[in-house]
XYZ file of C-alpha atoms in Angstrom:
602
model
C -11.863 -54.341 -4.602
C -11.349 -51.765 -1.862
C -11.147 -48.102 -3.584
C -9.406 -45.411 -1.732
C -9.766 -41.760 -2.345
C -6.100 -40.060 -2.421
C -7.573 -36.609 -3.501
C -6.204 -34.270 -5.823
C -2.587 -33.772 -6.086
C -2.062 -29.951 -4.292
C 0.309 -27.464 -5.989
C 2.825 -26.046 -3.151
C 2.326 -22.421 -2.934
C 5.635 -20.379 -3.426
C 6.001 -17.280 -1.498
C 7.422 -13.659 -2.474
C 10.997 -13.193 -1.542
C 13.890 -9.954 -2.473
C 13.103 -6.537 -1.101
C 9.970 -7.567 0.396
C 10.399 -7.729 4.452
C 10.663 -5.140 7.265
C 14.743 -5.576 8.662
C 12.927 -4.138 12.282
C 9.170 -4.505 12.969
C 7.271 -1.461 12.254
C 6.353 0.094 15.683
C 10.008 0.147 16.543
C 11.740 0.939 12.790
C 8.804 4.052 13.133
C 9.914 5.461 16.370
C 13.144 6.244 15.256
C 11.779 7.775 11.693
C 9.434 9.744 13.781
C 12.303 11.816 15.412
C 13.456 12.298 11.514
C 12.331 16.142 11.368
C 13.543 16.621 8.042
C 12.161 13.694 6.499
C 8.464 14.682 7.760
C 8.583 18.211 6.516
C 9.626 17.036 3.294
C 6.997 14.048 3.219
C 4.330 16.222 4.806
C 5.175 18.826 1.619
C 5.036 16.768 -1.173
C 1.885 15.278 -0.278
C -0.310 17.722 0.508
C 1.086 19.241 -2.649
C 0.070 16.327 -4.514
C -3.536 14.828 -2.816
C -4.534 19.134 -3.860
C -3.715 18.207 -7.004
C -5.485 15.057 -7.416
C -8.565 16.621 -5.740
C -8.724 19.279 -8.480
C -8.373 17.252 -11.572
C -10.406 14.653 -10.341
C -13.437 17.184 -9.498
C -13.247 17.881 -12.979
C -14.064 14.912 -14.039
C -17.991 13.949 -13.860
C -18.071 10.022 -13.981
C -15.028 9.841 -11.860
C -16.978 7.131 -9.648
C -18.037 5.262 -13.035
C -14.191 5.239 -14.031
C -13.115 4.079 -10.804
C -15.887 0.738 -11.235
C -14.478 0.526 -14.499
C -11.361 -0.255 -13.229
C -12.118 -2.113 -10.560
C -14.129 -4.348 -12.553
C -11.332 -4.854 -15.223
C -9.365 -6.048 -12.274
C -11.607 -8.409 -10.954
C -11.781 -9.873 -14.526
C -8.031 -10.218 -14.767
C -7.895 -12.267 -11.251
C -10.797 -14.291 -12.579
C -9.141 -15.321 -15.805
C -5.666 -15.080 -14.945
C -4.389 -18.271 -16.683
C -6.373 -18.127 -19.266
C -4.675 -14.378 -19.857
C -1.389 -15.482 -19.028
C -1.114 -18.011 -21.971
C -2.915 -15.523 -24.561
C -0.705 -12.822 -23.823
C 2.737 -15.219 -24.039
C 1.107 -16.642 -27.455
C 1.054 -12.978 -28.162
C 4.181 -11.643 -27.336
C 5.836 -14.742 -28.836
C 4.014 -14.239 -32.009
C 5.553 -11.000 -32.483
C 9.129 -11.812 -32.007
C 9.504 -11.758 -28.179
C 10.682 -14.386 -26.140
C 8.765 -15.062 -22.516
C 10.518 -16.490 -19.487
C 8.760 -17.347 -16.278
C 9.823 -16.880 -12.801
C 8.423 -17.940 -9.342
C 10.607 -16.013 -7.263
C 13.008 -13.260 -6.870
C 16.101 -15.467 -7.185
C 14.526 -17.262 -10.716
C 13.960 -13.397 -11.648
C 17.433 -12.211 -11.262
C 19.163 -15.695 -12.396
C 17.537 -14.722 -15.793
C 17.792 -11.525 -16.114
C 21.990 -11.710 -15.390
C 22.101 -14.509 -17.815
C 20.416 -12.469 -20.600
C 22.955 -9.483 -19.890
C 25.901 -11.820 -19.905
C 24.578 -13.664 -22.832
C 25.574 -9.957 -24.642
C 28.364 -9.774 -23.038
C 28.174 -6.162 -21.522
C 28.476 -5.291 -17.674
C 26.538 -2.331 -17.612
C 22.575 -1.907 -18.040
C 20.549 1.003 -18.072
C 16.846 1.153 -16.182
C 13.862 2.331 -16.348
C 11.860 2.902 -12.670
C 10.631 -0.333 -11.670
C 8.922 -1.681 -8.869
C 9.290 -5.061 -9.850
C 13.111 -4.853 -10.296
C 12.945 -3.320 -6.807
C 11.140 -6.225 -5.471
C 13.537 -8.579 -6.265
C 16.439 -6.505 -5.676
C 18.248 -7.089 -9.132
C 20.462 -3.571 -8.418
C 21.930 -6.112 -5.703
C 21.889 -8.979 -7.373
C 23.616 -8.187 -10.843
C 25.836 -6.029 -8.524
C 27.367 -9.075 -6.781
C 27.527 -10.492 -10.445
C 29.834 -7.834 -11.189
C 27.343 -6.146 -13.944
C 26.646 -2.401 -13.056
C 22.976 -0.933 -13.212
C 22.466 2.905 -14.212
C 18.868 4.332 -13.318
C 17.383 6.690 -15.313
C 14.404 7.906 -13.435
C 15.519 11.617 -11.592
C 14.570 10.200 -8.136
C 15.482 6.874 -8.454
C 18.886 8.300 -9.350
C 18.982 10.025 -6.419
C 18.355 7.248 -4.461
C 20.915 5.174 -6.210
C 23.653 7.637 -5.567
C 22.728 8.528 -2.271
C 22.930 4.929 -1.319
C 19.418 4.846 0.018
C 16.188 3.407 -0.370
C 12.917 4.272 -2.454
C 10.614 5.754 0.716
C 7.559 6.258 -2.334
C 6.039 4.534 -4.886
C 5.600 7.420 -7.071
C 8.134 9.533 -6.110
C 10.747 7.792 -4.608
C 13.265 10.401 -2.928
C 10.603 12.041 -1.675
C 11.937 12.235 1.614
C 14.938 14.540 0.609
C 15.090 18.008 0.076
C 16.928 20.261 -2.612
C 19.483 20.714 -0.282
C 20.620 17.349 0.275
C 20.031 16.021 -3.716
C 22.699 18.814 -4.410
C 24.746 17.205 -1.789
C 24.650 14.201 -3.539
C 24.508 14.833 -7.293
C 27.701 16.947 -5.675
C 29.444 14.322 -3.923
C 28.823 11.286 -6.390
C 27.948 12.643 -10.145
C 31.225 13.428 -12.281
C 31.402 16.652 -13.668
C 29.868 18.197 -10.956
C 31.428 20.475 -7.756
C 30.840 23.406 -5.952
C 29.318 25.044 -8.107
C 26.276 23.183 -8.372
C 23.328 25.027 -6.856
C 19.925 23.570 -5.134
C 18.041 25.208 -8.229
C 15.489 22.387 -9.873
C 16.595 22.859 -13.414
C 20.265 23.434 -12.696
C 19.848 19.745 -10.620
C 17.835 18.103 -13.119
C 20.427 19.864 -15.999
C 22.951 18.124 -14.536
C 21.335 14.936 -14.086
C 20.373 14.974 -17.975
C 24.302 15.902 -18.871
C 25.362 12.880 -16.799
C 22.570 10.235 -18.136
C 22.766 11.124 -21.506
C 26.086 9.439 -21.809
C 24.730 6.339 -20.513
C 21.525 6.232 -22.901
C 24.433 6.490 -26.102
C 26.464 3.965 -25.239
C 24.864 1.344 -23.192
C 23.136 -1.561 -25.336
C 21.056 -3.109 -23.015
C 17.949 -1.727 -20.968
C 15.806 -3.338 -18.239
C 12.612 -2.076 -17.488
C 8.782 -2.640 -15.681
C 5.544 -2.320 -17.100
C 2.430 -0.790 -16.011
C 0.289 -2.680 -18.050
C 0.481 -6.155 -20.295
C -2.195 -6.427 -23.041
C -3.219 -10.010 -23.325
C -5.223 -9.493 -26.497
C -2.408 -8.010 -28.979
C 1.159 -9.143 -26.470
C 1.479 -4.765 -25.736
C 3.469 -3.218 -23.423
C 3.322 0.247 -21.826
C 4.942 2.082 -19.248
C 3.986 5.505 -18.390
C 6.561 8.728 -17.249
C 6.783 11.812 -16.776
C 11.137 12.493 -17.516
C 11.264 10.857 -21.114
C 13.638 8.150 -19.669
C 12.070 5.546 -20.276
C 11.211 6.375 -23.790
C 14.986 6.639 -24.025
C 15.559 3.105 -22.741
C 12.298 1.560 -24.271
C 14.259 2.767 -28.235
C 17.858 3.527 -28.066
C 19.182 -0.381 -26.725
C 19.757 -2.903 -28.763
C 18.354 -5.428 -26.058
C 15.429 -4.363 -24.076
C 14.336 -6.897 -20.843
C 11.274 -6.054 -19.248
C 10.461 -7.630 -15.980
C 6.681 -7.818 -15.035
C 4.415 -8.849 -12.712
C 1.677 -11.519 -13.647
C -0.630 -8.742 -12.092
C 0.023 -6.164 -14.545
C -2.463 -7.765 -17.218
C -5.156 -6.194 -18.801
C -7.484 -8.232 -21.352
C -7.861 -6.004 -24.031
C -6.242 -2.858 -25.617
C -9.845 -0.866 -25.339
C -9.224 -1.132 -21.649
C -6.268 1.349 -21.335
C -8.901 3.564 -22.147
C -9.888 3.445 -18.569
C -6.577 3.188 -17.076
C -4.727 6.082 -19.056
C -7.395 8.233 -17.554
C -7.316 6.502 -13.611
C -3.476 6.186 -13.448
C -2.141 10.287 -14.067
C -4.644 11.759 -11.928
C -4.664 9.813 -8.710
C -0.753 9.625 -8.908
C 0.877 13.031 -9.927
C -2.434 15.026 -10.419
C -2.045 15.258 -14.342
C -4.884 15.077 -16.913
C -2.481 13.010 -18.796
C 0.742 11.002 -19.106
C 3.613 12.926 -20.358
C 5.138 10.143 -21.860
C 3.264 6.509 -22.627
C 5.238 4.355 -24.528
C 4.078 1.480 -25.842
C 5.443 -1.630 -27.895
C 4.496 -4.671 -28.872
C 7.507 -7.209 -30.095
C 10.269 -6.153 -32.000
C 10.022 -3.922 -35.309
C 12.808 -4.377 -38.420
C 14.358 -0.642 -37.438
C 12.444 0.338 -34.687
C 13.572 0.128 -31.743
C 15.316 -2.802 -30.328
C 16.390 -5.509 -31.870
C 15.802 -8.006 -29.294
C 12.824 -8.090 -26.458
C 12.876 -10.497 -23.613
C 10.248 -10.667 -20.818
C 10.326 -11.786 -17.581
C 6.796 -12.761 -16.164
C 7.157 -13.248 -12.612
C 4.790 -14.721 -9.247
C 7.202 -13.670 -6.632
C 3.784 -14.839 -3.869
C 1.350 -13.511 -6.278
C -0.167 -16.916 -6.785
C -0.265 -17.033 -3.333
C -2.236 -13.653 -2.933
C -5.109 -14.859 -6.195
C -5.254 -17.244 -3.935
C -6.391 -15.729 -0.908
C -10.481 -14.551 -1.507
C -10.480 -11.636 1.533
C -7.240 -10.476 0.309
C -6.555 -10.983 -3.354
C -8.022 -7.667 -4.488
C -4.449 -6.215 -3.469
C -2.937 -7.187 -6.580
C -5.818 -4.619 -8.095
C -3.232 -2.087 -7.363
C -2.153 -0.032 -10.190
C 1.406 1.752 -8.170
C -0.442 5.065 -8.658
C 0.801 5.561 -4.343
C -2.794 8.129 -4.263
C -3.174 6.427 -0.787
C 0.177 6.955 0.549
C -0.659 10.502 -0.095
C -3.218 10.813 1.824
C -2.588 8.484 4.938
C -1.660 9.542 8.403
C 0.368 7.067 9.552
C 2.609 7.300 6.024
C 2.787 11.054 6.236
C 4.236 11.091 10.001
C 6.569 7.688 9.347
C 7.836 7.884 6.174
C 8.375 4.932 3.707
C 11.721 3.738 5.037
C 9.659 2.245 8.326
C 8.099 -0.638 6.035
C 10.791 -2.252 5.278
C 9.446 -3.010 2.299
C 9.628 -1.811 -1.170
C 5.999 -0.948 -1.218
C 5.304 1.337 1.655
C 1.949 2.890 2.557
C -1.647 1.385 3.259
C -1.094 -0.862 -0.129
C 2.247 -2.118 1.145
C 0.604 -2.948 4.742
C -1.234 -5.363 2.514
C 0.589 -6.398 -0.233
C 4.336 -7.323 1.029
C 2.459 -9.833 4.201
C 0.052 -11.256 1.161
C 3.504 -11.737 -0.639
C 5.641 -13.469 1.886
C 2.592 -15.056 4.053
C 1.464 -13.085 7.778
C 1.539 -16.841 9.209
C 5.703 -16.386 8.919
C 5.050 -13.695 10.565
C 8.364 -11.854 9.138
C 5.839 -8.983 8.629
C 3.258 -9.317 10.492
C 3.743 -5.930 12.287
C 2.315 -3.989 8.847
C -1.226 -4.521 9.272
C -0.956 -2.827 12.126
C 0.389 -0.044 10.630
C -3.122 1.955 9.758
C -5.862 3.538 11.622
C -8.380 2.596 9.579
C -9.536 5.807 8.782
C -10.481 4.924 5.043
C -8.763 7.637 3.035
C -7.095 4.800 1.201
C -10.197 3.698 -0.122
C -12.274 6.635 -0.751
C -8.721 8.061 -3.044
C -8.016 4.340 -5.077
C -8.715 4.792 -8.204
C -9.500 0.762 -8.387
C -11.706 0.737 -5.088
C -9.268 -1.450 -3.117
C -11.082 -2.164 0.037
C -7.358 -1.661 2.302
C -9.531 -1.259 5.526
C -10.973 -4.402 5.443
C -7.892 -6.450 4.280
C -6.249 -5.231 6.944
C -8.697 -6.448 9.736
C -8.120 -9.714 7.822
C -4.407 -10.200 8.238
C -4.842 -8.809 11.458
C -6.970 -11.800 12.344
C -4.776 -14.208 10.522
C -2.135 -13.392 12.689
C -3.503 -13.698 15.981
C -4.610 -16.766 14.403
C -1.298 -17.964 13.776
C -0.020 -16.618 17.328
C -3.261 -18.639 18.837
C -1.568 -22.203 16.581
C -3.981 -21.992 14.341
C -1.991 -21.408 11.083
C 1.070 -23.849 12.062
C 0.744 -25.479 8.930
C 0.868 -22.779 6.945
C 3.678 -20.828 8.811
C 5.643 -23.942 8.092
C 4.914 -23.614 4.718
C 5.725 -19.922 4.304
C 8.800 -20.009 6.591
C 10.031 -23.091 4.067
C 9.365 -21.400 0.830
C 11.098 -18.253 2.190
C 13.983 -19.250 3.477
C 14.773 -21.599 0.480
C 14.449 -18.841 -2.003
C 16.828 -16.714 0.136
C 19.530 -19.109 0.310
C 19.055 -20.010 -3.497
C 19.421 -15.679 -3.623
C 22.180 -15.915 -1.375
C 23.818 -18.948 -3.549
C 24.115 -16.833 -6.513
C 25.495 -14.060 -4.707
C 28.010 -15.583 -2.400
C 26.850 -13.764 0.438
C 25.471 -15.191 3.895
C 21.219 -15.795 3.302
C 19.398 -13.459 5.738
C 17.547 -14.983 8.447
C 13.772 -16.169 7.797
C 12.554 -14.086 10.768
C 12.908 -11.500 13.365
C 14.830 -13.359 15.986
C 12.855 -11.738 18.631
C 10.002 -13.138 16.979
C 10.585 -16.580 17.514
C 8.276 -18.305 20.015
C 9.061 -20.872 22.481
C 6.397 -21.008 24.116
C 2.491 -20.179 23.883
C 1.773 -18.236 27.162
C -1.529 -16.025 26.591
C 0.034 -12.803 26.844
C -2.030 -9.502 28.439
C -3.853 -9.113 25.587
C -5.354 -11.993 25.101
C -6.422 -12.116 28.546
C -7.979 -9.109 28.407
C -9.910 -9.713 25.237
C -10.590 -13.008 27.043
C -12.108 -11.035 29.909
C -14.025 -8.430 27.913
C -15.579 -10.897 25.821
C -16.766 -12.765 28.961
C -18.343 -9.486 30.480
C -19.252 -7.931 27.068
C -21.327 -11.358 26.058
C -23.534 -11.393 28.567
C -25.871 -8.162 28.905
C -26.097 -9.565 33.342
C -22.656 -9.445 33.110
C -22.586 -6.015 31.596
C -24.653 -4.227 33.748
C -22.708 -5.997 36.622
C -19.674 -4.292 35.468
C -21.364 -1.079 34.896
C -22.458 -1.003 38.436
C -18.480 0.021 39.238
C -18.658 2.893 37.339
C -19.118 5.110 40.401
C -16.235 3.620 42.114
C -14.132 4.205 38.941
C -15.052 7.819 39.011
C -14.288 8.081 42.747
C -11.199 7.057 42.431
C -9.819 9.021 39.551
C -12.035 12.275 40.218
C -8.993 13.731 42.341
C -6.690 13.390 39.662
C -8.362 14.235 36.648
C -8.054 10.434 34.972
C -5.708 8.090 34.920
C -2.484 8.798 34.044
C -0.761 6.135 33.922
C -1.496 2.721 33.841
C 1.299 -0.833 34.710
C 2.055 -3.529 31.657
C 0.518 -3.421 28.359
C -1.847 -0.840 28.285
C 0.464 1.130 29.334
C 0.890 2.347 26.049
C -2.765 3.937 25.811
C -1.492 5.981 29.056
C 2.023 7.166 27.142
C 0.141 9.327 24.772
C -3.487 10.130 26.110
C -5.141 10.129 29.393
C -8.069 8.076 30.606
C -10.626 10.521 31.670
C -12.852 10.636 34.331
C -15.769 8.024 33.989
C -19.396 9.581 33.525
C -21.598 9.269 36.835
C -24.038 6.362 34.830
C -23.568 4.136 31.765
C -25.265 5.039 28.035
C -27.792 2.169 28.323
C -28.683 3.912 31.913
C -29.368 6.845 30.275
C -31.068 5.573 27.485
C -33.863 3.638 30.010
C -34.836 7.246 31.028
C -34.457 9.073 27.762
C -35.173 6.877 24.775
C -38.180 7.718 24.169
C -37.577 11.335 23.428
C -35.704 9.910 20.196
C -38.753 11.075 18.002
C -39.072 14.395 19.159
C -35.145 15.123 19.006
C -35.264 13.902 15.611
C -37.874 16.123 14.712
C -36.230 18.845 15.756
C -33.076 18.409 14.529
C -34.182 17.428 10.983
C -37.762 19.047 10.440
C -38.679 17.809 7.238
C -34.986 16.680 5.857
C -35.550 12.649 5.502
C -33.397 10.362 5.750
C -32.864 8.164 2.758
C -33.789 4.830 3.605
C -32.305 1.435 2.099
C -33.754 0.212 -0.999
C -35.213 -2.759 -1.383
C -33.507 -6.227 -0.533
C -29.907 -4.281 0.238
C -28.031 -5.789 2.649
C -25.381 -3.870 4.450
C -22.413 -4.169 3.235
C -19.617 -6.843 5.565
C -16.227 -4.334 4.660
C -15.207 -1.222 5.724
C -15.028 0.252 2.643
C -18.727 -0.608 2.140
C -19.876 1.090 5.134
C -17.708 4.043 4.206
C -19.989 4.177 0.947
C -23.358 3.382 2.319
C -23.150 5.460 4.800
C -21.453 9.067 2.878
C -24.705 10.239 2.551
C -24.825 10.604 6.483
C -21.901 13.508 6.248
C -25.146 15.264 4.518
C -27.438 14.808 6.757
C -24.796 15.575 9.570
C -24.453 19.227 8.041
C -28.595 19.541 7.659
C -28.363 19.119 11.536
C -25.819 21.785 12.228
C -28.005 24.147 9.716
C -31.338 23.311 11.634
C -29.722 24.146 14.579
C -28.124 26.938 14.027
C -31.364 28.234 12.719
C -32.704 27.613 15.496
C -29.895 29.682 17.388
C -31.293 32.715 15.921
C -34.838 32.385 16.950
C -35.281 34.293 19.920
C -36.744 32.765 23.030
C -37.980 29.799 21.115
C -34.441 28.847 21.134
C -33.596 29.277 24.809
C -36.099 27.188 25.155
C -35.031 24.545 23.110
C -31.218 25.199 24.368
C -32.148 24.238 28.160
C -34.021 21.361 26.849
C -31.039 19.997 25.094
C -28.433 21.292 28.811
C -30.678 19.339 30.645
C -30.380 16.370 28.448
C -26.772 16.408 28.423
C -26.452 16.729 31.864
C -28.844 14.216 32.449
């Protein structure tokens, strides 16, 4: 008998769809945000306002590090036993009078969450902030169902009547200014006219007079969750209004909508998290409000509780090992706060409802880089590493983002067709599934201009082509080094290049090349590297530096070298002390500072 090995039946990924793809590609949708003066004053305000903050609650604090491995650790866990937690925490939550659905995708989400609000036959809801709701886009969604949604949350109001978009994660009108929220609340909120000042508590007065209607009368509520207790089937959600509290008691039906994520295995573990999740997000030593609730109570609170777990691509990111510690993120947005590229571009230019360094890794993890609808985000970064050093999780965003930056030049190279295919298909049939229940016309899978018909190399991978020819080889490299004195020649006259044809190009629109030194740093180093010891010496004097311990390997990730090496920013400053000592010793010091002119011009 012939026996044939079929392998193991594979499970077909599904990927994240709703609210979770950039309409333009980054570089372009940030252009135009850049010439948004307005909405980088206000960005540039609130942040700074809020990283100072953060840095002074968190000093206070000393096993701030140790808290931050907590969490990280907890996380890990979770993503380790993820089924396992999944089914305790239903069990759970069923056990107490709840009643779980599951959803794969956005559509699934917002199919049961309509038929729950029509099954009470209301057609208004009232929310709490949400990220998950945002994902999916159920505003939208129960919209076109003819069901009306009221948020609660100040900003998210704001948004809501403005008829704009969340730009934050934390704050999510952050990009508008007293002025224009008056103009708003003015133009939009009954009750209000011209009268209504720019005054915080006159604004937020007025906001309170017009929600406080809605939290009387409306009878159900939909709401997130920060965190999902497996062990007891607890919920919690954490603000700063009193909103949600209103939402989370005063409904008859309360619907909470969570990602699989969100889990934590134990209750002793919001220990950790109540102390992580206030300071690295507003700067506070504490939650104003942290409700909790677990079930449904006889005369507490609502009578009925329905929850919605939902994947949305989240199975797709556990299931990615260089990437998966994305869904570690606990929405506290401390590293939108204290990026560059955020600050200067705002949140509208992801496209995305997460914006930031952890939505330049979590919305292509979502929907798959190999479809390459945004594959423009990783991109989106410097790498400077403020997003790590400021997570209070230790979410290594530097290093994910080199990864999805390979996997798409991977996938431009055709070496990810299979799984473009796959993430293009999953996609675009949960769009047209969202588009189904909507009546509306599905969006397209992919930036039109993004569609390939061809794989030329383009200039850059010619020129990586050609610099990892000359760069492999150290023949080669001195070869090329030898035209450095032509280079100089030629651009001496002018200073450096200023411009330069085709792709790079675009190095040339915002810097200059300068002029090219007279010999190469390996050049040099032939004549001078020998006087390491002695420059060392006198730099340092007796400071050492700490050397590795034992059996430590350096560490492959960006974050790890940002760690390893901290204690370098030390030794950095010893140098600038023992030289500047040496500045104020007389002659000795001449004599040291020709030493170190001829050097440099040597």
């Amino acid at each position: 008998m012939t026996v044939v090995d079929l392998g193991m039946p594979g499970t077909r990924i599904a990927y994240g769809s709703g609210n979770l793809y950039e309409e333009t590609p980054f570089p372009e949708h940030a252009r135009s945000e850049l010439g948004n003066q307005q909405m980088r004053a206000n960005i540039g305000h609130a942040t700074h306002t809020i990283r100072a903050k953060r840095g002074r609650v968190v000093g206070e604090l000393p096993d701030w590090q140790d808290l931050r491995d907590a969490g990280s650790a907890i996380k890990q866990e979770v993503g380790a036993r993820l089924p396992e937690l999944l089914e305790q925490f239903e069990a759970n939550v069923t056990a107490r009078g709840g009643i779980v659905h599951w959803a794969r995708n956005a559509a699934e989400a917002n199919r049961i969450v309509t038929d729950l609000v029509r099954a009470k036959g209301v057609d208004e809801i009232i929310k709490v902030k949400s990220m998950a709701t945002q994902e999916i886009g159920l505003n939208e969604h129960l919209e076109g169902q003819g069901i009306k949604s009221h948020e609660t949350d100040l900003a998210e109001l704001i948004v809501q009547l403005g008829d704009d978009k969340p730009s934050h994660i934390l704050v999510p009108a952050i990009h508008k200014n007293r002025d224009e929220i008056r103009e708003i609340f003015s133009r939009r909120m009954p009750g209000t006219g011209k009268t209504l000042t720019n005054e915080p508590a006159v604004l937020a007065e007025a906001a309170r007079t017009y929600l406080r209607e809605k939290f009387l009368d409306t009878t159900v509520a939909v709401s997130g969750a920060n965190f999902g207790i497996a062990e007891s089937g607890t919920l919690t959600v954490v603000e700063s209004e009193g909103n949600g509290r209103m939402c989370l008691t005063l409904p008859k039906t309360l619907i909470t909508v969570m990602g699989i994520e969100k889990l934590l295995p134990r209750f002793a573990d919001l220990e950790v998290f109540t102390q992580l999740l206030p300071r690295s997000s507003t700067g506070e030593r504490m939650n104003p409000y942290t409700s909790m609730w677990t079930g449904v109570a006889e005369g507490d609170g609502p009578e009925e509780f329905h929850l919605v777990l939902l994947d949305n691509g989240r199975s797709a990111v556990l299931g990615d090992p260089d990437g998966r510690s994305a869904l570690h993120c606990i929405r506290c947005s401390a590293c939108l706060n204290v990026c560059p590229v955020y600050e200067h571009a705002g949140g509208h230019a992801y496209g995305s409802t997460y914006p930031g360094p952890i939505g330049a890794i979590l919305s292509p993890q979502l929907t798959g880089v190999a479809a390459e609808q945004n594959n423009s985000l990783p991109y989106a970064s410097s790498l400077c590493g403020r997003c790590y050093e400021v997570c209070p999780v230790k979410i290594d965003i530097p290093s994910i983002l080199v990864h999805l930056r390979d996997e798409d030049v991977r996938t431009k190279h055709g070496e990810r067709d299979d799984a473009a295919a796959q993430q293009r298909s999953t996609v675009s049939a949960a769009r047209e599934a969202e588009a189904a229940a909507t009546g509306a016309q599905p969006e397209p899978a992919e930036h039109p201009d993004r569609v390939k018909k061809s794989r030329v190399p383009s200039e850059m991978d010619v020129l990586m082509k050609g610099a990892g020819v000359v760069m492999s080889s150290g023949k080669r490299m001195a070869l090329a080094e030898k035209a450095l004195p032509l280079g100089r020649g030629a651009l001496k006259p002018f200073g450096g290049a200023k411009w330069l044809p085709g792709m790079v190009g675009g190095w040339t629109q915002e810097r200059d090349i300068p002029v090219p030194p007279s010999q190469s740093f390996r050049n040099w180093w032939r004549k001078h590297g020998e006087e390491t010891e002695q420059r060392v010496a006198r730099d340092l004097g007796s400071t050492a530096l700490a050397p590795s311990g034992p059996g430590e390997a350096p560490s492959s990730s960006l974050a790890g070298h940002i760690e390893e090496h901290a204690g370098w920013g030390a030794e950095a400053q010893a140098v600038i002390r023992a030289r500047a000592g040496q500045s104020s010793g007389g002659e000795s010091t001449k004599s040291s500072d020709a030493t170190s002119t001829g050097e440099e011009q040597a």
